[in-house]
Amino acid sequence: MSEPEDATSESDATSESDTTSESDTTSESDATSESDTPFANSHGAAGPIPPGEAKEAPMSASQELARVEVPIPVPPPPRRTGVLLDQEDLRRFVGEHLRAMLGGYQVDAVGNFTFAHDGARIFVTTGTSPIGPTVGVFSITNVDVDLTPELASFLLTTNHRLGFGAFSYDQDNRAVWLAHTLLGTMLDGPELQATVMTIANTAAQVDDPIRDRFGGRAFHDVPADVQDRTRPPESDPEATTPDATGYL
């Protein structure tokens, strides 16, 4: 009667041992499989995931760059000298800056500021317009020159490449002009200086080539009394005032 009990007990022990061994083997296999599998952690390197951290797919280089937040510096607003509405205040402002730029200047018979630069004669004048006070910077590069299709083509194509100023033809005096106009109400020193020096350099570069190619005389070749009679063109009082977009 006791032998069947021993067989049963032995069978139960064998079953329990096999179950335990199989469970241990499965756990060990799972742990080995998990530790052997490469993956990327939150720091972008391959390695085991720390406890409590979810798996993340590796990011591309563009995605990594997108995560980097670089502050974009905001440029400071331009410094302005103030609103110049009075004609005399504007003239005083222009004269002070020209003196600082050039060390001095002349005033012609009609009150224009004027100076010579590399053979070219530059004029700076203040005036009024329907949209407020203005500052004109101009140079007469050539005189006694006829307007031909070739000269007109040269002036227009040159205008297309200029950043400051534009060439025009004074039919009454057979003269070539280079001029640029600034609005005086919000004029500042660097803007005035850039315009004056650009007009002066351009005029000095083109006066002799225009004379040699199209005839006439460069302005620096004419007598002083002719230069003294120089007048800026009069604005048309009946001209249509441009709107805010700049179109007539």
CSV table of C-alpha atoms in Angstrom, one decimal:
chain,number,residue,atom,x,y,z
A,1,MET,CA,0.0,0.0,0.0
A,2,SER,CA,2.9,2.4,0.6
A,3,GLU,CA,4.5,2.0,-2.8
A,4,PRO,CA,1.9,3.9,-4.8
A,5,GLU,CA,2.3,6.9,-2.4
A,6,ASP,CA,6.0,7.0,-3.1
A,7,ALA,CA,5.5,6.9,-6.8
A,8,THR,CA,3.0,9.7,-6.7
A,9,SER,CA,5.4,11.8,-4.5
A,10,GLU,CA,8.3,11.2,-6.8
A,11,SER,CA,6.2,12.1,-9.9
A,12,ASP,CA,5.1,15.4,-8.3
A,13,ALA,CA,8.7,16.3,-7.4
A,14,THR,CA,9.9,15.5,-10.9
A,15,SER,CA,7.1,17.7,-12.4
A,16,GLU,CA,7.9,20.6,-10.1
A,17,SER,CA,11.6,20.4,-10.9
A,18,ASP,CA,11.0,20.4,-14.6
A,19,THR,CA,8.6,23.4,-14.3
A,20,THR,CA,11.0,25.4,-12.3
A,21,SER,CA,13.9,24.6,-14.6
A,22,GLU,CA,11.8,25.6,-17.7
A,23,SER,CA,10.7,28.8,-16.1
A,24,ASP,CA,14.3,29.7,-15.2
A,25,THR,CA,15.5,29.0,-18.7
A,26,THR,CA,12.7,31.1,-20.2
A,27,SER,CA,13.5,34.0,-18.0
A,28,GLU,CA,17.2,33.8,-18.7
A,29,SER,CA,16.5,33.6,-22.4
A,30,ASP,CA,14.2,36.6,-22.3
A,31,ALA,CA,16.8,38.6,-20.4
A,32,THR,CA,19.6,37.7,-22.7
A,33,SER,CA,17.5,38.5,-25.8
A,34,GLU,CA,16.5,41.9,-24.4
A,35,SER,CA,20.0,42.9,-23.3
A,36,ASP,CA,21.5,41.7,-26.7
A,37,THR,CA,19.2,43.9,-28.8
A,38,PRO,CA,20.8,47.3,-29.7
A,39,PHE,CA,18.7,50.5,-29.5
A,40,ALA,CA,19.1,54.2,-29.0
A,41,ASN,CA,18.5,55.8,-25.6
A,42,SER,CA,17.5,59.4,-25.0
A,43,HIS,CA,21.0,60.6,-25.4
A,44,GLY,CA,21.3,59.3,-29.0
A,45,ALA,CA,23.7,56.5,-28.2
A,46,ALA,CA,23.2,52.8,-28.5
A,47,GLY,CA,22.8,51.1,-25.1
A,48,PRO,CA,20.3,49.7,-22.6
A,49,ILE,CA,17.2,51.8,-21.8
A,50,PRO,CA,17.3,53.1,-18.2
A,51,PRO,CA,14.4,51.9,-16.0
A,52,GLY,CA,11.2,53.8,-16.7
A,53,GLU,CA,12.4,55.2,-20.0
A,54,ALA,CA,10.4,54.4,-23.2
A,55,LYS,CA,12.1,53.4,-26.4
A,56,GLU,CA,12.5,56.2,-29.0
A,57,ALA,CA,13.3,55.7,-32.7
A,58,PRO,CA,16.7,57.2,-33.8
A,59,MET,CA,16.3,60.8,-35.2
A,60,SER,CA,17.8,62.0,-38.4
A,61,ALA,CA,20.4,64.8,-38.5
A,62,SER,CA,17.8,67.4,-39.7
A,63,GLN,CA,15.5,66.4,-36.8
A,64,GLU,CA,18.4,66.8,-34.3
A,65,LEU,CA,19.2,70.3,-35.7
A,66,ALA,CA,15.5,71.2,-35.4
A,67,ARG,CA,15.6,70.4,-31.7
A,68,VAL,CA,18.4,72.9,-31.1
A,69,GLU,CA,16.9,76.3,-30.2
A,70,VAL,CA,19.3,79.1,-31.2
A,71,PRO,CA,18.1,82.7,-30.3
A,72,ILE,CA,18.0,85.0,-33.4
A,73,PRO,CA,19.3,88.5,-32.5
A,74,VAL,CA,17.0,91.3,-33.4
A,75,PRO,CA,18.8,94.2,-35.1
A,76,PRO,CA,18.4,97.5,-33.3
A,77,PRO,CA,16.2,100.1,-35.0
A,78,PRO,CA,18.1,102.8,-37.0
A,79,ARG,CA,19.0,105.9,-35.1
A,80,ARG,CA,17.3,109.0,-36.4
A,81,THR,CA,18.3,112.5,-35.7
A,82,GLY,CA,14.7,113.7,-35.3
A,83,VAL,CA,11.9,115.1,-37.5
A,84,LEU,CA,13.1,118.1,-39.5
A,85,LEU,CA,10.1,120.1,-40.7
A,86,ASP,CA,11.6,123.6,-40.6
A,87,GLN,CA,13.6,124.5,-43.7
A,88,GLU,CA,16.2,126.4,-41.8
A,89,ASP,CA,16.7,123.5,-39.3
A,90,LEU,CA,17.2,121.2,-42.2
A,91,ARG,CA,19.7,123.5,-43.9
A,92,ARG,CA,21.6,123.8,-40.6
A,93,PHE,CA,21.6,120.0,-40.2
A,94,VAL,CA,22.9,119.4,-43.7
A,95,GLY,CA,25.6,122.1,-43.3
A,96,GLU,CA,26.9,120.6,-40.1
A,97,HIS,CA,27.2,117.1,-41.5
A,98,LEU,CA,28.9,118.3,-44.7
A,99,ARG,CA,31.4,120.2,-42.6
A,100,ALA,CA,32.1,117.1,-40.5
A,101,MET,CA,32.4,114.9,-43.7
A,102,LEU,CA,34.5,117.2,-45.9
A,103,GLY,CA,36.2,119.6,-43.5
A,104,GLY,CA,34.5,122.5,-45.3
A,105,TYR,CA,32.5,123.5,-48.3
A,106,GLN,CA,31.6,126.5,-50.5
A,107,VAL,CA,28.3,128.2,-51.0
A,108,ASP,CA,27.5,129.3,-54.5
A,109,ALA,CA,25.6,132.5,-55.7
A,110,VAL,CA,22.2,130.9,-55.1
A,111,GLY,CA,23.0,129.3,-51.7
A,112,ASN,CA,23.8,125.8,-52.7
A,113,PHE,CA,26.5,123.9,-50.7
A,114,THR,CA,29.2,122.8,-53.2
A,115,PHE,CA,32.5,121.1,-53.2
A,116,ALA,CA,34.9,119.5,-55.7
A,117,HIS,CA,35.7,115.8,-55.8
A,118,ASP,CA,38.3,114.3,-58.1
A,119,GLY,CA,37.5,117.0,-60.8
A,120,ALA,CA,33.7,116.7,-60.4
A,121,ARG,CA,31.6,119.5,-58.9
A,122,ILE,CA,29.0,118.4,-56.4
A,123,PHE,CA,26.0,120.5,-55.2
A,124,VAL,CA,23.8,119.9,-52.2
A,125,THR,CA,20.7,122.0,-51.8
A,126,THR,CA,17.6,122.0,-49.6
A,127,GLY,CA,14.2,122.8,-50.8
A,128,THR,CA,10.5,122.1,-50.5
A,129,SER,CA,8.1,119.7,-52.1
A,130,PRO,CA,4.4,118.7,-51.8
A,131,ILE,CA,5.4,115.9,-49.4
A,132,GLY,CA,7.8,117.9,-47.2
A,133,PRO,CA,11.3,119.4,-47.2
A,134,THR,CA,13.9,117.7,-49.4
A,135,VAL,CA,17.6,117.5,-49.8
A,136,GLY,CA,19.0,117.4,-53.4
A,137,VAL,CA,22.4,116.0,-54.2
A,138,PHE,CA,23.4,116.6,-57.8
A,139,SER,CA,26.3,117.1,-60.2
A,140,ILE,CA,26.4,118.4,-63.7
A,141,THR,CA,28.9,116.1,-65.4
A,142,ASN,CA,28.9,117.4,-68.9
A,143,VAL,CA,27.8,120.5,-70.9
A,144,ASP,CA,27.6,121.4,-74.6
A,145,VAL,CA,26.7,117.9,-75.5
A,146,ASP,CA,24.0,117.0,-78.0
A,147,LEU,CA,21.3,114.4,-77.1
A,148,THR,CA,21.8,111.5,-79.5
A,149,PRO,CA,20.2,108.0,-79.5
A,150,GLU,CA,23.6,106.7,-78.4
A,151,LEU,CA,23.9,109.1,-75.5
A,152,ALA,CA,20.3,108.4,-74.4
A,153,SER,CA,20.9,104.7,-74.5
A,154,PHE,CA,24.1,105.1,-72.4
A,155,LEU,CA,22.4,107.2,-69.8
A,156,LEU,CA,19.4,104.8,-69.5
A,157,THR,CA,21.4,101.6,-69.3
A,158,THR,CA,23.7,103.3,-66.7
A,159,ASN,CA,20.7,104.3,-64.6
A,160,HIS,CA,19.7,100.7,-64.5
A,161,ARG,CA,22.9,99.8,-62.7
A,162,LEU,CA,23.0,102.7,-60.2
A,163,GLY,CA,22.1,102.3,-56.6
A,164,PHE,CA,21.9,106.0,-55.9
A,165,GLY,CA,21.0,108.8,-58.3
A,166,ALA,CA,19.9,108.9,-61.9
A,167,PHE,CA,21.2,110.6,-65.1
A,168,SER,CA,19.0,113.1,-67.0
A,169,TYR,CA,19.5,115.5,-69.8
A,170,ASP,CA,18.9,119.3,-69.6
A,171,GLN,CA,17.8,120.2,-73.1
A,172,ASP,CA,17.9,124.0,-72.5
A,173,ASN,CA,21.6,123.9,-71.5
A,174,ARG,CA,22.6,120.8,-73.4
A,175,ALA,CA,23.9,119.3,-70.1
A,176,VAL,CA,24.0,115.9,-68.5
A,177,TRP,CA,22.9,115.8,-64.8
A,178,LEU,CA,23.3,113.2,-62.1
A,179,ALA,CA,20.9,113.7,-59.2
A,180,HIS,CA,19.4,112.1,-56.1
A,181,THR,CA,16.7,113.5,-53.8
A,182,LEU,CA,16.3,112.7,-50.1
A,183,LEU,CA,13.2,113.3,-48.0
A,184,GLY,CA,14.3,115.8,-45.3
A,185,THR,CA,11.8,115.1,-42.6
A,186,MET,CA,13.5,112.0,-41.3
A,187,LEU,CA,17.0,112.4,-42.7
A,188,ASP,CA,20.0,111.1,-40.7
A,189,GLY,CA,23.7,111.6,-41.0
A,190,PRO,CA,24.8,108.2,-42.5
A,191,GLU,CA,22.1,108.4,-45.1
A,192,LEU,CA,23.2,111.9,-46.2
A,193,GLN,CA,26.9,110.9,-46.2
A,194,ALA,CA,26.3,107.7,-48.3
A,195,THR,CA,24.3,109.7,-50.9
A,196,VAL,CA,26.7,112.5,-51.1
A,197,MET,CA,29.8,110.3,-51.5
A,198,THR,CA,28.1,108.0,-54.0
A,199,ILE,CA,27.0,110.8,-56.2
A,200,ALA,CA,30.5,112.4,-56.0
A,201,ASN,CA,32.2,109.1,-56.9
A,202,THR,CA,29.9,108.3,-59.8
A,203,ALA,CA,30.1,111.8,-61.3
A,204,ALA,CA,33.9,111.7,-61.2
A,205,GLN,CA,34.0,108.4,-63.0
A,206,VAL,CA,31.7,109.2,-65.9
A,207,ASP,CA,32.4,112.9,-66.9
A,208,ASP,CA,35.5,112.3,-68.9
A,209,PRO,CA,34.3,109.1,-70.6
A,210,ILE,CA,31.1,110.9,-71.7
A,211,ARG,CA,33.1,113.8,-73.1
A,212,ASP,CA,35.5,111.4,-75.0
A,213,ARG,CA,32.6,109.3,-76.4
A,214,PHE,CA,29.8,111.8,-77.1
A,215,GLY,CA,31.6,115.2,-77.4
A,216,GLY,CA,31.0,118.4,-75.5
A,217,ARG,CA,32.9,119.4,-72.4
A,218,ALA,CA,33.2,118.0,-68.9
A,219,PHE,CA,31.8,120.4,-66.3
A,220,HIS,CA,35.3,120.9,-64.7
A,221,ASP,CA,36.5,122.2,-68.1
A,222,VAL,CA,34.0,125.1,-68.4
A,223,PRO,CA,34.9,128.6,-67.0
A,224,ALA,CA,34.1,129.5,-63.4
A,225,ASP,CA,31.5,132.0,-64.4
A,226,VAL,CA,29.5,129.3,-66.2
A,227,GLN,CA,29.8,127.0,-63.2
A,228,ASP,CA,28.5,129.8,-60.9
A,229,ARG,CA,25.4,130.2,-63.0
A,230,THR,CA,24.4,126.6,-62.3
A,231,ARG,CA,20.8,126.2,-61.1
A,232,PRO,CA,19.0,123.1,-60.0
A,233,PRO,CA,15.9,122.3,-62.0
A,234,GLU,CA,12.8,123.9,-60.7
A,235,SER,CA,10.0,121.6,-59.5
A,236,ASP,CA,6.7,121.8,-61.2
A,237,PRO,CA,4.2,123.3,-58.8
A,238,GLU,CA,1.3,121.6,-60.7
A,239,ALA,CA,2.9,118.1,-60.6
A,240,THR,CA,0.7,115.4,-59.1
A,241,THR,CA,1.7,114.4,-55.6
A,242,PRO,CA,2.6,110.7,-55.3
A,243,ASP,CA,0.5,108.7,-52.8
A,244,ALA,CA,1.8,106.5,-50.0
A,245,THR,CA,2.9,103.8,-52.4
A,246,GLY,CA,5.0,106.2,-54.5
A,247,TYR,CA,2.9,106.0,-57.6
A,248,LEU,CA,1.3,109.1,-59.2
